[in-house]
């Protein structure tokens, strides 16, 4: 009954409560470790980009789906990951994609802001003088 009535992140497939859902989070203490980054890469290799809940449940219970997506965006060097939906790759392939996205920014196809390619159509319009 819990699986039908509770949000999916609150219970597992058997209907048991997920401890992490009820744990208070201390944002100022949340820093990605190398081990967690490796687990994220494993999750992308196993489940693919966009499957944040599955990655969270299997690998990164302390992080929520938004934080996992943001970290993946930084690792791949692209703000909008929609073109990578279901893409699977390891650390080497992710680094190659990051280099490609950096090159696109260098070629004027967008800007590289905070480690991510931001396409110009996603940027606010320039202020008028």
XYZ file of N, CA, C and O in Angstrom:
516
model
N 0.819 -1.182 0.000
C 0.000 0.000 0.000
C 0.872 1.260 0.000
O 0.532 2.235 -0.639
N 2.027 1.212 0.676
C 2.912 2.377 0.707
C 3.388 2.755 -0.684
O 3.505 3.934 -0.997
N 3.659 1.747 -1.504
C 4.157 2.045 -2.851
C 3.110 2.774 -3.683
O 3.452 3.517 -4.592
N 1.849 2.588 -3.370
C 0.780 3.253 -4.112
C 0.484 4.652 -3.576
O 0.089 5.530 -4.326
N 0.684 4.857 -2.258
C 0.287 6.114 -1.646
C 1.426 7.094 -1.411
O 1.196 8.283 -1.305
N 2.656 6.596 -1.316
C 3.803 7.456 -0.984
C 4.539 7.904 -2.236
O 4.511 7.212 -3.253
N 5.229 9.039 -2.159
C 6.082 9.435 -3.286
C 7.146 8.370 -3.524
O 7.603 7.729 -2.576
N 7.559 8.162 -4.772
C 8.506 7.085 -5.075
C 9.831 7.199 -4.333
O 10.460 6.189 -4.033
N 10.270 8.429 -4.022
C 11.547 8.573 -3.328
C 11.438 8.268 -1.831
O 12.441 8.150 -1.139
N 10.206 8.102 -1.301
C 10.007 7.838 0.120
C 10.113 6.350 0.459
O 10.509 5.987 1.561
N 9.757 5.479 -0.500
C 9.754 4.038 -0.243
C 10.475 3.302 -1.359
O 10.564 3.781 -2.491
N 11.001 2.121 -1.027
C 11.619 1.295 -2.064
C 10.545 0.453 -2.746
O 9.355 0.571 -2.443
N 10.935 -0.425 -3.645
C 9.974 -1.210 -4.417
C 9.170 -2.182 -3.557
O 8.068 -2.576 -3.917
N 9.726 -2.566 -2.403
C 9.020 -3.477 -1.500
C 8.113 -2.735 -0.521
O 7.438 -3.348 0.296
N 8.126 -1.392 -0.546
C 7.293 -0.604 0.346
C 7.967 -0.220 1.648
O 7.324 0.327 2.541
N 9.266 -0.487 1.780
C 10.004 -0.097 2.976
C 10.406 1.370 2.867
O 10.757 1.845 1.794
N 10.363 2.071 3.999
C 10.745 3.479 3.991
C 12.226 3.639 3.684
O 13.056 2.871 4.148
N 12.554 4.669 2.889
C 13.933 5.022 2.578
C 14.430 5.976 3.651
O 13.885 7.073 3.807
N 15.449 5.588 4.403
C 15.973 6.425 5.482
C 16.400 7.804 4.984
O 16.182 8.807 5.641
N 17.030 7.837 3.822
C 17.568 9.092 3.315
C 16.473 10.135 3.091
O 16.719 11.324 3.192
N 15.258 9.697 2.831
C 14.154 10.630 2.603
C 13.863 11.453 3.863
O 13.499 12.612 3.782
N 14.053 10.845 5.023
C 13.712 11.491 6.283
C 14.906 12.140 6.978
O 14.748 12.815 7.980
N 16.101 11.933 6.464
C 17.304 12.496 7.084
C 17.409 13.989 6.817
O 17.245 14.430 5.682
N 17.731 14.776 7.837
C 17.995 16.193 7.561
C 19.302 16.330 6.797
O 20.246 15.581 7.019
N 19.337 17.254 5.870
C 20.533 17.444 5.052
C 21.210 18.746 5.446
O 20.555 19.745 5.644
N 22.496 18.697 5.536
C 23.276 19.875 5.869
C 23.984 20.330 4.598
O 25.032 19.802 4.243
N 23.382 21.255 3.887
C 23.913 21.695 2.588
C 25.355 22.167 2.674
O 26.124 21.938 1.769
N 25.714 22.838 3.764
C 27.073 23.345 3.840
C 28.094 22.224 3.996
O 29.280 22.430 3.800
N 27.656 21.021 4.312
C 28.563 19.878 4.440
C 28.546 18.972 3.214
O 29.261 17.992 3.174
N 27.717 19.279 2.222
C 27.559 18.395 1.071
C 28.580 18.753 -0.014
O 28.398 19.714 -0.752
N 29.635 17.987 -0.076
C 30.674 18.162 -1.085
C 30.882 16.810 -1.759
O 30.973 15.786 -1.089
N 30.959 16.816 -3.084
C 31.161 15.570 -3.822
C 32.564 15.028 -3.562
O 33.551 15.737 -3.740
N 32.647 13.770 -3.208
C 33.931 13.107 -3.027
C 34.303 12.407 -4.335
O 33.460 12.223 -5.219
N 35.556 12.002 -4.446
C 35.977 11.260 -5.637
C 35.210 9.949 -5.756
O 34.851 9.530 -6.858
N 34.956 9.312 -4.616
C 34.209 8.051 -4.625
C 32.790 8.273 -5.143
O 32.289 7.485 -5.952
N 32.148 9.371 -4.706
C 30.792 9.662 -5.170
C 30.780 9.994 -6.664
O 29.860 9.589 -7.381
N 31.786 10.725 -7.129
C 31.872 11.001 -8.565
C 32.010 9.699 -9.348
O 31.381 9.523 -10.391
N 32.828 8.779 -8.825
C 32.996 7.479 -9.485
C 31.672 6.707 -9.496
O 31.333 6.056 -10.489
N 30.921 6.791 -8.410
C 29.616 6.128 -8.356
C 28.640 6.758 -9.345
O 27.844 6.049 -9.975
N 28.710 8.063 -9.514
C 27.867 8.729 -10.513
C 28.219 8.246 -11.915
O 27.335 7.924 -12.708
N 29.495 8.159 -12.202
C 29.933 7.669 -13.519
C 29.444 6.235 -13.725
O 28.939 5.892 -14.795
N 29.558 5.400 -12.693
C 29.049 4.023 -12.784
C 27.551 4.024 -13.069
O 27.056 3.229 -13.868
N 26.829 4.925 -12.385
C 25.385 5.019 -12.588
C 25.021 5.430 -14.001
O 24.089 4.884 -14.594
N 25.766 6.382 -14.567
C 25.515 6.811 -15.947
C 25.836 5.667 -16.904
O 25.098 5.432 -17.868
N 26.883 4.938 -16.624
C 27.247 3.795 -17.466
C 26.177 2.704 -17.392
O 25.836 2.092 -18.397
N 25.626 2.490 -16.214
C 24.637 1.430 -16.024
C 23.230 1.828 -16.475
O 22.550 1.064 -17.151
N 22.773 3.031 -16.086
C 21.387 3.428 -16.324
C 21.215 4.439 -17.448
O 20.159 4.506 -18.059
N 22.228 5.279 -17.683
C 22.142 6.286 -18.721
C 21.771 7.659 -18.177
O 21.211 7.781 -17.086
N 22.096 8.675 -18.953
C 21.790 10.055 -18.585
C 20.270 10.223 -18.531
O 19.553 9.734 -19.391
N 19.821 10.922 -17.508
C 18.399 11.181 -17.359
C 17.703 10.265 -16.373
O 16.602 10.551 -15.928
N 18.336 9.188 -15.998
C 17.739 8.227 -15.071
C 18.252 8.488 -13.662
O 18.831 7.632 -13.009
N 18.000 9.715 -13.208
C 18.570 10.186 -11.954
C 18.044 9.428 -10.746
O 18.791 9.152 -9.810
N 16.768 9.083 -10.731
C 16.216 8.372 -9.581
C 16.841 6.985 -9.448
O 17.176 6.557 -8.345
N 17.019 6.291 -10.566
C 17.638 4.969 -10.509
C 19.084 5.073 -10.029
O 19.537 4.257 -9.225
N 19.802 6.090 -10.508
C 21.189 6.295 -10.078
C 21.215 6.602 -8.581
O 22.034 6.059 -7.841
N 20.298 7.431 -8.148
C 20.242 7.772 -6.723
C 19.981 6.535 -5.877
O 20.671 6.284 -4.885
N 18.982 5.766 -6.239
C 18.623 4.590 -5.433
C 19.720 3.538 -5.423
O 19.965 2.899 -4.398
N 20.385 3.350 -6.541
C 21.390 2.294 -6.633
C 22.765 2.729 -6.133
O 23.525 1.902 -5.618
N 23.098 4.019 -6.262
C 24.487 4.435 -6.033
C 24.657 5.592 -5.055
O 25.638 5.634 -4.334
N 23.765 6.581 -5.083
C 24.017 7.854 -4.391
C 22.825 8.276 -3.538
O 22.183 9.297 -3.797
N 22.538 7.541 -2.509
C 21.360 7.803 -1.682
C 21.409 9.148 -0.957
O 20.375 9.703 -0.620
N 22.576 9.687 -0.715
C 22.689 10.955 0.012
C 22.381 12.170 -0.859
O 22.175 13.255 -0.344
N 22.355 12.000 -2.167
C 22.145 13.115 -3.088
C 20.762 13.015 -3.701
O 20.278 11.934 -3.988
N 20.126 14.169 -3.961
C 18.833 14.108 -4.640
C 19.036 14.170 -6.155
O 20.146 14.408 -6.636
N 17.954 13.947 -6.877
C 18.049 13.833 -8.334
C 18.560 15.117 -8.995
O 19.306 15.059 -9.962
N 18.170 16.255 -8.475
C 18.610 17.531 -9.063
C 20.120 17.685 -8.897
O 20.828 18.074 -9.839
N 20.626 17.374 -7.717
C 22.068 17.488 -7.473
C 22.852 16.505 -8.336
O 23.929 16.841 -8.839
N 22.301 15.327 -8.539
C 22.958 14.327 -9.392
C 22.993 14.816 -10.837
O 24.014 14.728 -11.512
N 21.873 15.374 -11.315
C 21.844 15.899 -12.684
C 22.839 17.038 -12.855
O 23.567 17.106 -13.848
N 22.893 17.947 -11.881
C 23.827 19.069 -11.966
C 25.277 18.597 -11.990
O 26.096 19.116 -12.748
N 25.608 17.613 -11.164
C 26.981 17.101 -11.145
C 27.308 16.432 -12.478
O 28.411 16.604 -13.017
N 26.354 15.704 -13.026
C 26.575 15.071 -14.327
C 26.777 16.131 -15.408
O 27.650 15.988 -16.265
N 25.995 17.206 -15.341
C 26.142 18.295 -16.316
C 27.550 18.882 -16.243
O 28.169 19.166 -17.268
N 28.062 19.053 -15.037
C 29.423 19.588 -14.891
C 30.464 18.604 -15.404
O 31.453 19.015 -16.019
N 30.260 17.319 -15.150
C 31.223 16.321 -15.630
C 31.229 16.243 -17.156
O 32.264 16.008 -17.763
N 30.051 16.446 -17.764
C 29.955 16.363 -19.223
C 30.160 17.720 -19.886
O 30.294 17.796 -21.104
N 30.154 18.783 -19.084
C 30.424 20.102 -19.628
C 29.302 20.684 -20.449
O 29.531 21.436 -21.389
N 28.064 20.360 -20.092
C 26.925 20.887 -20.850
C 25.747 21.100 -19.911
O 25.342 20.194 -19.196
N 25.185 22.309 -19.940
C 24.063 22.628 -19.067
C 22.816 21.832 -19.446
O 22.160 21.248 -18.595
N 22.489 21.811 -20.720
C 21.291 21.118 -21.203
C 21.682 19.703 -21.610
O 22.361 19.490 -22.607
N 21.221 18.716 -20.836
C 21.581 17.320 -21.100
C 20.535 16.593 -21.940
O 20.646 15.384 -22.131
N 19.540 17.304 -22.455
C 18.468 16.636 -23.202
C 18.993 15.895 -24.435
O 18.444 14.865 -24.810
N 20.059 16.389 -25.038
C 20.619 15.705 -26.209
C 21.358 14.416 -25.819
O 21.717 13.626 -26.684
N 21.571 14.216 -24.524
C 22.250 13.018 -24.034
C 21.289 12.025 -23.386
O 21.725 11.078 -22.746
N 19.988 12.231 -23.515
C 19.005 11.366 -22.866
C 19.299 9.893 -23.190
O 19.465 9.521 -24.347
N 19.408 9.070 -22.160
C 19.692 7.629 -22.238
C 21.126 7.315 -22.670
O 21.472 6.147 -22.836
N 21.961 8.322 -22.886
C 23.362 8.117 -23.271
C 24.075 7.398 -22.131
O 23.877 7.707 -20.967
N 24.909 6.424 -22.482
C 25.675 5.685 -21.482
C 27.151 5.785 -21.816
O 27.539 5.630 -22.973
N 27.949 6.047 -20.805
C 29.384 6.139 -21.012
C 30.096 6.216 -19.684
O 29.513 6.552 -18.658
N 31.378 5.889 -19.723
C 32.201 5.920 -18.528
C 32.947 7.235 -18.399
O 32.659 8.218 -19.095
N 33.924 7.241 -17.507
C 34.683 8.468 -17.216
C 35.394 8.997 -18.458
O 35.403 10.203 -18.702
N 35.980 8.121 -19.245
C 36.710 8.538 -20.443
C 35.764 9.189 -21.454
O 36.056 10.266 -21.989
N 34.626 8.559 -21.684
C 33.666 9.102 -22.641
C 33.075 10.424 -22.138
O 32.857 11.347 -22.932
N 32.853 10.519 -20.836
C 32.330 11.768 -20.281
C 33.354 12.892 -20.429
O 32.998 14.020 -20.769
N 34.615 12.585 -20.216
C 35.675 13.587 -20.392
C 35.768 14.016 -21.859
O 35.998 15.198 -22.153
N 35.589 13.069 -22.783
C 35.605 13.406 -24.207
C 34.438 14.332 -24.567
O 34.603 15.290 -25.325
N 33.265 14.056 -24.018
C 32.103 14.911 -24.262
C 32.324 16.303 -23.677
O 31.960 17.304 -24.285
N 32.956 16.361 -22.500
C 33.261 17.653 -21.892
C 34.206 18.450 -22.791
O 34.013 19.643 -23.021
N 35.227 17.789 -23.337
C 36.169 18.456 -24.235
C 35.459 18.950 -25.500
O 35.717 20.059 -25.974
N 34.536 18.140 -26.043
C 33.770 18.558 -27.224
C 32.922 19.785 -26.916
O 32.844 20.713 -27.725
N 32.289 19.767 -25.759
C 31.441 20.899 -25.384
C 32.264 22.158 -25.131
O 31.852 23.259 -25.491
N 33.441 21.995 -24.556
C 34.342 23.136 -24.357
C 34.767 23.685 -25.710
O 34.813 24.902 -25.921
N 35.064 22.798 -26.658
C 35.467 23.211 -28.006
C 34.338 23.964 -28.697
O 34.576 24.961 -29.380
N 33.099 23.518 -28.514
C 31.957 24.228 -29.100
C 31.890 25.657 -28.568
O 31.641 26.591 -29.327
N 32.102 25.797 -27.270
C 32.087 27.144 -26.680
C 33.228 27.977 -27.249
O 33.040 29.158 -27.569
N 34.398 27.386 -27.399
C 35.541 28.096 -27.961
C 35.286 28.513 -29.412
O 35.826 29.513 -29.877
N 34.458 27.731 -30.122
C 34.121 28.043 -31.513
C 32.947 29.019 -31.633
O 32.465 29.268 -32.730
N 32.446 29.516 -30.509
C 31.379 30.497 -30.538
C 29.976 29.929 -30.582
O 29.016 30.652 -30.838
N 29.812 28.630 -30.325
C 28.478 28.016 -30.356
C 27.751 28.173 -29.026
O 26.702 27.577 -28.824
N 28.286 28.924 -28.131
C 27.705 29.144 -26.810
C 28.800 29.654 -25.892
O 29.889 30.012 -26.345
N 28.515 29.681 -24.624
C 29.492 30.129 -23.635
C 29.793 28.991 -22.676
O 28.941 28.155 -22.415
N 31.005 28.970 -22.153
C 31.386 27.966 -21.170
C 31.362 28.661 -19.817
O 32.262 29.417 -19.463
N 30.292 28.438 -19.065
C 30.077 29.110 -17.789
C 30.027 28.068 -16.687
O 29.267 27.103 -16.778
N 30.837 28.267 -15.642
C 30.873 27.358 -14.487
C 31.089 25.913 -14.921
O 30.491 24.991 -14.387
N 31.922 25.715 -15.925
C 32.269 24.368 -16.368
C 31.261 23.720 -17.281
O 31.336 22.519 -17.527
N 30.308 24.484 -17.813
C 29.274 23.917 -18.682
C 29.056 24.786 -19.912
O 29.065 26.006 -19.820
N 28.818 24.128 -21.030
C 28.416 24.823 -22.246
C 26.990 25.319 -22.053
O 26.090 24.544 -21.729
N 26.809 26.605 -22.230
C 25.485 27.209 -22.159
C 25.203 27.755 -23.545
O 25.906 28.640 -24.024
N 24.201 27.178 -24.198
C 23.862 27.627 -25.539
C 23.252 29.009 -25.466
O 22.527 29.333 -24.534
N 23.535 29.815 -26.446
C 23.098 31.217 -26.397
C 21.589 31.355 -26.314
O 21.094 32.278 -25.697
N 20.828 30.422 -26.899
C 19.377 30.559 -26.831
C 18.841 30.287 -25.427
O 17.672 30.496 -25.163
N 19.678 29.820 -24.526
C 19.273 29.618 -23.138
C 19.642 30.811 -22.255
O 19.246 30.884 -21.100
N 20.410 31.741 -22.805
C 20.843 32.903 -22.038
C 19.769 33.991 -22.107
O 19.036 34.098 -23.081
N 19.680 34.824 -21.065
C 18.737 35.944 -21.133
C 19.156 36.903 -22.237
O 20.340 37.028 -22.541
N 18.200 37.607 -22.830
C 18.564 38.556 -23.894
C 19.423 39.686 -23.311
O 19.279 40.038 -22.154
N 20.333 40.224 -24.128
C 21.166 41.316 -23.638
C 20.329 42.540 -23.293
O 19.303 42.788 -23.913
N 20.774 43.278 -22.304
C 20.071 44.482 -21.884
C 20.151 45.529 -22.986
O 21.192 45.715 -23.609
N 19.062 46.235 -23.200
C 19.043 47.286 -24.221
C 19.568 48.575 -23.614
O 19.239 48.899 -22.479
N 20.411 49.307 -24.384
C 20.997 50.550 -23.847
C 19.987 51.645 -23.657
O 18.940 51.728 -24.066
